[in-house]
Coordinates of C-alpha atoms and ligand atoms in Angstrom, one line a residue:
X1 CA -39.6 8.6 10.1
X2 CA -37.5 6.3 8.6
X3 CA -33.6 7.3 8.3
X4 CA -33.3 7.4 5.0
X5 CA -36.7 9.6 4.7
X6 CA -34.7 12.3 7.0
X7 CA -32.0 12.4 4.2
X8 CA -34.1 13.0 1.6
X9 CA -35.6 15.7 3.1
X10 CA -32.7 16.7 4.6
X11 CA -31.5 17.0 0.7
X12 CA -34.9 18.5 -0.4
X13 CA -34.2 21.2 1.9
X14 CA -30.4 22.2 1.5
X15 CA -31.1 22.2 -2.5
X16 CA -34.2 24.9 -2.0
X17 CA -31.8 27.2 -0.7
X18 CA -30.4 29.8 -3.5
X19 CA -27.5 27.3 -5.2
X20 CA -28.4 29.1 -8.3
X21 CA -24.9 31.1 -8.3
X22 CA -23.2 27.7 -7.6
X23 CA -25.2 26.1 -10.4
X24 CA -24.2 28.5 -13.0
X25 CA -20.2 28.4 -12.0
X26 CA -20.5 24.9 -11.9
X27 CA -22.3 24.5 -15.5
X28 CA -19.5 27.1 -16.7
X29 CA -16.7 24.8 -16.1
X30 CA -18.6 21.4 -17.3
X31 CA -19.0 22.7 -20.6
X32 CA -15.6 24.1 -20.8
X33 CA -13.5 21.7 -18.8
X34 CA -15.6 18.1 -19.2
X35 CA -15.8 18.6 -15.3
X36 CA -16.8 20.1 -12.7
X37 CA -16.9 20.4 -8.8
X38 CA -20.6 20.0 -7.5
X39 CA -19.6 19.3 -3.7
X40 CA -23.0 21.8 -2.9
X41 CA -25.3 19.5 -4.0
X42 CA -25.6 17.3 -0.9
X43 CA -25.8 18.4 2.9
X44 CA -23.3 17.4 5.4
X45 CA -25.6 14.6 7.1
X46 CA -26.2 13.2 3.2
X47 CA -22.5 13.0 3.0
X48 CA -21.6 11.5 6.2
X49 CA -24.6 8.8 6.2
X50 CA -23.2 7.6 2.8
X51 CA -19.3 7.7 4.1
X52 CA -21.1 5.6 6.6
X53 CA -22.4 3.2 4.4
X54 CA -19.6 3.0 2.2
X55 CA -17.2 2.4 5.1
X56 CA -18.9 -0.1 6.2
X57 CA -19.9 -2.0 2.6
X58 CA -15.9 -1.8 1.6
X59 CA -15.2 -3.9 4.9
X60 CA -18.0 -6.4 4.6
X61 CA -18.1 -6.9 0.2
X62 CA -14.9 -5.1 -1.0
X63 CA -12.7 -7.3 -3.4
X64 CA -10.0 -6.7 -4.7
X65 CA -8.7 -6.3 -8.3
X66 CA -5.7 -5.8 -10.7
X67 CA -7.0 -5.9 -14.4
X68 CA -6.1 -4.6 -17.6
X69 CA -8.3 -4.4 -20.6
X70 CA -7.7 -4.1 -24.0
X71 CA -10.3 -1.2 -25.0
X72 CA -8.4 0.9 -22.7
X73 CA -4.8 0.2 -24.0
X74 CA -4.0 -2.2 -20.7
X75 CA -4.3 0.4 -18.8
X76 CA -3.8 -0.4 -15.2
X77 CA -7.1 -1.0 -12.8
X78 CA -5.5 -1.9 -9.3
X79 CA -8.1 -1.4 -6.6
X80 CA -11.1 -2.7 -3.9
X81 CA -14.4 -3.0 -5.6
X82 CA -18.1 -3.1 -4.0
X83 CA -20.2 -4.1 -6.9
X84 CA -23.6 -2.2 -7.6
X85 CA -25.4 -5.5 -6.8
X86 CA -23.4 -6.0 -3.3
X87 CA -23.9 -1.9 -2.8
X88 CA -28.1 -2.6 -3.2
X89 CA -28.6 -5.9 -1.6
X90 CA -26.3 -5.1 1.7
X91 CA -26.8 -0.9 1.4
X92 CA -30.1 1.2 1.4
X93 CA -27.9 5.4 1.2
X94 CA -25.9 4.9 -2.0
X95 CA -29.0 3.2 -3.9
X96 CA -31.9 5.9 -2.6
X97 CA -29.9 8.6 -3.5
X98 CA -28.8 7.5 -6.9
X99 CA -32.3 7.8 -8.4
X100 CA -33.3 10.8 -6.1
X101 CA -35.2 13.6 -7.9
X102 CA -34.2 17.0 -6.5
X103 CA -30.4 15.5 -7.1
X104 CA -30.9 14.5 -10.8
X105 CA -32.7 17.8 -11.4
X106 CA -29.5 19.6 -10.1
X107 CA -27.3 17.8 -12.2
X108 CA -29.3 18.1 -15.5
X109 CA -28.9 21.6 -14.8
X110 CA -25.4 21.6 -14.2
X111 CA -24.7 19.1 -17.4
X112 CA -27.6 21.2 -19.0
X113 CA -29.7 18.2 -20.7
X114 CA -31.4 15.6 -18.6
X115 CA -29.6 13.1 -16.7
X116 CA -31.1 10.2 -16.5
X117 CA -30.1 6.3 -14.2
X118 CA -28.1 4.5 -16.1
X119 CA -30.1 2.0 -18.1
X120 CA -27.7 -1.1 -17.4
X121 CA -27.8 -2.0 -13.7
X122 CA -23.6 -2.8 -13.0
X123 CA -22.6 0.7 -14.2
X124 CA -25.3 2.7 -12.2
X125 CA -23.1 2.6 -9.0
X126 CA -19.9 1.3 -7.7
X127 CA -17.7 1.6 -4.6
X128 CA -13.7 1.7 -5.6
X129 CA -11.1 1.7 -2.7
X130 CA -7.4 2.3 -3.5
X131 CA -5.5 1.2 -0.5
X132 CA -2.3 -0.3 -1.4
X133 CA 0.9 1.4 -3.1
X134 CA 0.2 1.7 -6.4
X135 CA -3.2 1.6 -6.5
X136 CA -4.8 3.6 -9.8
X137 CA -7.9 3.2 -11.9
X138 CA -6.3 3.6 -14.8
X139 CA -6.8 6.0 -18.2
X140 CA -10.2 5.2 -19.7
X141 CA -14.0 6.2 -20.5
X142 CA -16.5 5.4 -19.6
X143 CA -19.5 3.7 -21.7
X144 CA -22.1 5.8 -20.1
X145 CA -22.3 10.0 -20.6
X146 CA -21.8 11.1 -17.0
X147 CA -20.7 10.0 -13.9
X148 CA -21.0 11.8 -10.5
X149 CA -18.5 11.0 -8.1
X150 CA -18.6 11.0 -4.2
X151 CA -15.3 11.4 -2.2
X152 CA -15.4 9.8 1.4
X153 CA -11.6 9.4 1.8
X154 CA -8.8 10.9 0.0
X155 CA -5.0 11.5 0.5
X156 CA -2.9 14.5 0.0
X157 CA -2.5 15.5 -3.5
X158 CA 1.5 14.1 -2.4
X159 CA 0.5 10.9 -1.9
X160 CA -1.8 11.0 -5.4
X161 CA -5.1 9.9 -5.5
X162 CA -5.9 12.9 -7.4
X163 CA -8.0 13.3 -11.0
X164 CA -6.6 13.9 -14.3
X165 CA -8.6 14.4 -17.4
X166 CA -8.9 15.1 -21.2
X167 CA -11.8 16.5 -22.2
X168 CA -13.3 16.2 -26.0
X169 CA -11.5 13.0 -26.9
X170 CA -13.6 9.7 -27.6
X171 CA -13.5 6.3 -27.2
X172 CA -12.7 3.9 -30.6
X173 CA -12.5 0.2 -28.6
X174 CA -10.7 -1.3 -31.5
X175 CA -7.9 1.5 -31.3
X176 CA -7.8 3.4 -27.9
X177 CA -4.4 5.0 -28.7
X178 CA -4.5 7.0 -25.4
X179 CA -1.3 8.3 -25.9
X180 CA -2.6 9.9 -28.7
X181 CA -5.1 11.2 -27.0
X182 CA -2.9 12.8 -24.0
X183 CA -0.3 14.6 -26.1
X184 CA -3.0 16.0 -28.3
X185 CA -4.7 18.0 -25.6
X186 CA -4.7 19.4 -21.9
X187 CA -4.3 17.2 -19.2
X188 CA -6.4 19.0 -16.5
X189 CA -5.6 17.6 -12.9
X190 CA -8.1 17.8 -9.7
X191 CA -7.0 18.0 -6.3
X192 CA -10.1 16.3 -4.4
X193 CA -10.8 16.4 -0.4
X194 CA -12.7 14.2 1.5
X195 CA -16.7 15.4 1.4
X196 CA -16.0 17.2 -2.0
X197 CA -18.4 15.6 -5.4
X198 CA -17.5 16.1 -9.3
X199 CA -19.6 15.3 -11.9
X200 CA -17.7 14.5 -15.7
X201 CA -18.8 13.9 -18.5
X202 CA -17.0 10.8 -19.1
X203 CA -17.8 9.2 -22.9
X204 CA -15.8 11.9 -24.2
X205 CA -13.3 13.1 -21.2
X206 CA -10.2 10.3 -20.8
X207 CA -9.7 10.2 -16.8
X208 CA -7.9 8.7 -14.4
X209 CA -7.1 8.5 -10.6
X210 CA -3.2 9.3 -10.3
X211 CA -1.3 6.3 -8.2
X212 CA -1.8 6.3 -4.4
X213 CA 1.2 6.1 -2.3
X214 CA 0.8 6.1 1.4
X215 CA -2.5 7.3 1.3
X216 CA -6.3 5.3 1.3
X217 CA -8.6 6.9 -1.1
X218 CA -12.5 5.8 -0.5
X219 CA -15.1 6.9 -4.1
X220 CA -19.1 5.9 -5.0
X221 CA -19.2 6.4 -8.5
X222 CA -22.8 6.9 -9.6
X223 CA -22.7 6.7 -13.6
X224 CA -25.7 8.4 -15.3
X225 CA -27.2 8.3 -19.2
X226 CA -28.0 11.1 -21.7
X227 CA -30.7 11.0 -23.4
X228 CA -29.2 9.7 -26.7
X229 CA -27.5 6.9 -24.3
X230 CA -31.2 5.5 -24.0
X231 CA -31.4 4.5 -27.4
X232 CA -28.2 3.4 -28.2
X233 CA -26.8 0.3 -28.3
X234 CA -23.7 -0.5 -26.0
X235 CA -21.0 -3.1 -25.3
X236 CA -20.3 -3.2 -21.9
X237 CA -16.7 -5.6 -22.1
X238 CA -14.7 -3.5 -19.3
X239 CA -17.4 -3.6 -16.8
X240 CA -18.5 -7.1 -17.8
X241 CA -14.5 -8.2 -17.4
X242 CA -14.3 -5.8 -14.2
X243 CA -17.3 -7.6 -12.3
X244 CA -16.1 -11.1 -13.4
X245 CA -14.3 -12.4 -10.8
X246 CA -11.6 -12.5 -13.3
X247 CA -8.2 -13.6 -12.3
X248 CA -5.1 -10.4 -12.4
X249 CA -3.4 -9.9 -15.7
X250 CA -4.2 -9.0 -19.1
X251 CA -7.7 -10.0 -20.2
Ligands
AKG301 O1 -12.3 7.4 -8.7 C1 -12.6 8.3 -9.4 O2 -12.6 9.5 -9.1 C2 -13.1 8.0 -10.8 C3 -13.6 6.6 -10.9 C4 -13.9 6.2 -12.4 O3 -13.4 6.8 -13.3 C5 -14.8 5.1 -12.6 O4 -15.2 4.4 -11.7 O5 -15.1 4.8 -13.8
FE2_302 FE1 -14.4 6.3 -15.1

């Protein structure tokens, strides 16, 4: 069998054991909160083969950016990316698992309504690696509903690389006014550790990833659709910008 047939089945498996107790907490807090922990959806050997994979991928395709983009209020995006296209050309763990069944059947449970892959190839997965001082992905949302996020490497919550969000704010492009949107509501803040996932619903919760200081912190984000996503039209102008091999700045 091949390798990456051992981890599905190694998946299949650990998500026929009972995780309906986890299932329920976690679709608790993501309709509350805009977010929740789902680190019980994968097996350790899932987790480690994609750590693997995403070690390796950030070493051999990782480039670097430090963009800020008007829809998000310039915002500050200071990080190592492995594009979705780089991730499925050089990568087989972090593409077979994004369109897995028994995972997306455990997350449309947990978002309860159907998640979907994300129609527009660049936002179905990327690789971000915040390595230097100041490193940050920025406030923002994200164009498609959900994303779920993988953690392979992550600082103490001292050194940042920790989540904040606002759930139940949306995204006008032509007037982001975060700042608006942070002293209107909570800011909830997620302490994450290596191995740990969280799924968000991210069109209508602002997020970031606090400055790292000191500390490396390694992320697959695998964005998802709704179903009213599929029939929607979208501009895609941050990703588009993002995946251009645009020079730093304002753009
Ligand atoms: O790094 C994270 O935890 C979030 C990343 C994110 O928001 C994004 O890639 O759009
Ligand atoms: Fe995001």
């Amino acid at each position: 069998m091949s390798d990456l047939k051992v981890l599905y089945q190694d998946l299949q498996e650990h998500l026929e054991r009972d995780i309906a107790p986890s299932i329920a907490a976690a679709r608790r807090d993501f309709s509350y909160l805009g977010h929740a922990k789902v680190s019980f959806i994968a097996p350790d050997s899932v987790k480690k083969a994609l750590a693997d994979e995403v070690n390796e991928l950030i070493e051999v395709a990782g480039t670097r950016r430090d963009l800020a983009f008007a829809e998000t209020g310039y915002t500050p995006r200071r990080m190592r990316n492995v594009t979705r296209h780089e991730i499925a050309e050089l990568g087989q763990v972090v593409s077979g698992l994004y369109t897995a069944e028994p995972l997306l059947r455990v997350l449309s449970e947990v978002a309860g309504e159907p998640v979907h892959p994300c129609p527009y190839e660049p936002e179905q997965f990327v690789i971000t690696c915040l390595e230097k001082d100041g490193d940050t992905h920025g406030w923002h949302w994200d164009d498609f509903t959900f994303a779920l996020v993988w953690v392979v490497e992550c600082p103490s919550v001292e050194e940042g690389g920790f989540v904040q969000c606002v759930p139940g704010t949306t995204w006008n492009k032509q007037r982001p006014a975060i700042n608006r949107a942070l002293v209107s509501r909570p800011i909830y803040s997620m302490e994450l550790f290596p191995g740990d996932l969280y799924l968000m619903r991210t069109n209508t919760t602002l997020h970031r990833v606090f400055p790292v200081r000191g500390g490396r912190r390694k992320i697959v984000n695998m964005g998802y659709a709704s179903t009213s996503d599929l029939t929607r039209e979208f501009t895609h102008e941050t990703m588009d910008q993002l995946w251009a091999n645009a020079p730093a700045g304002k753009v």
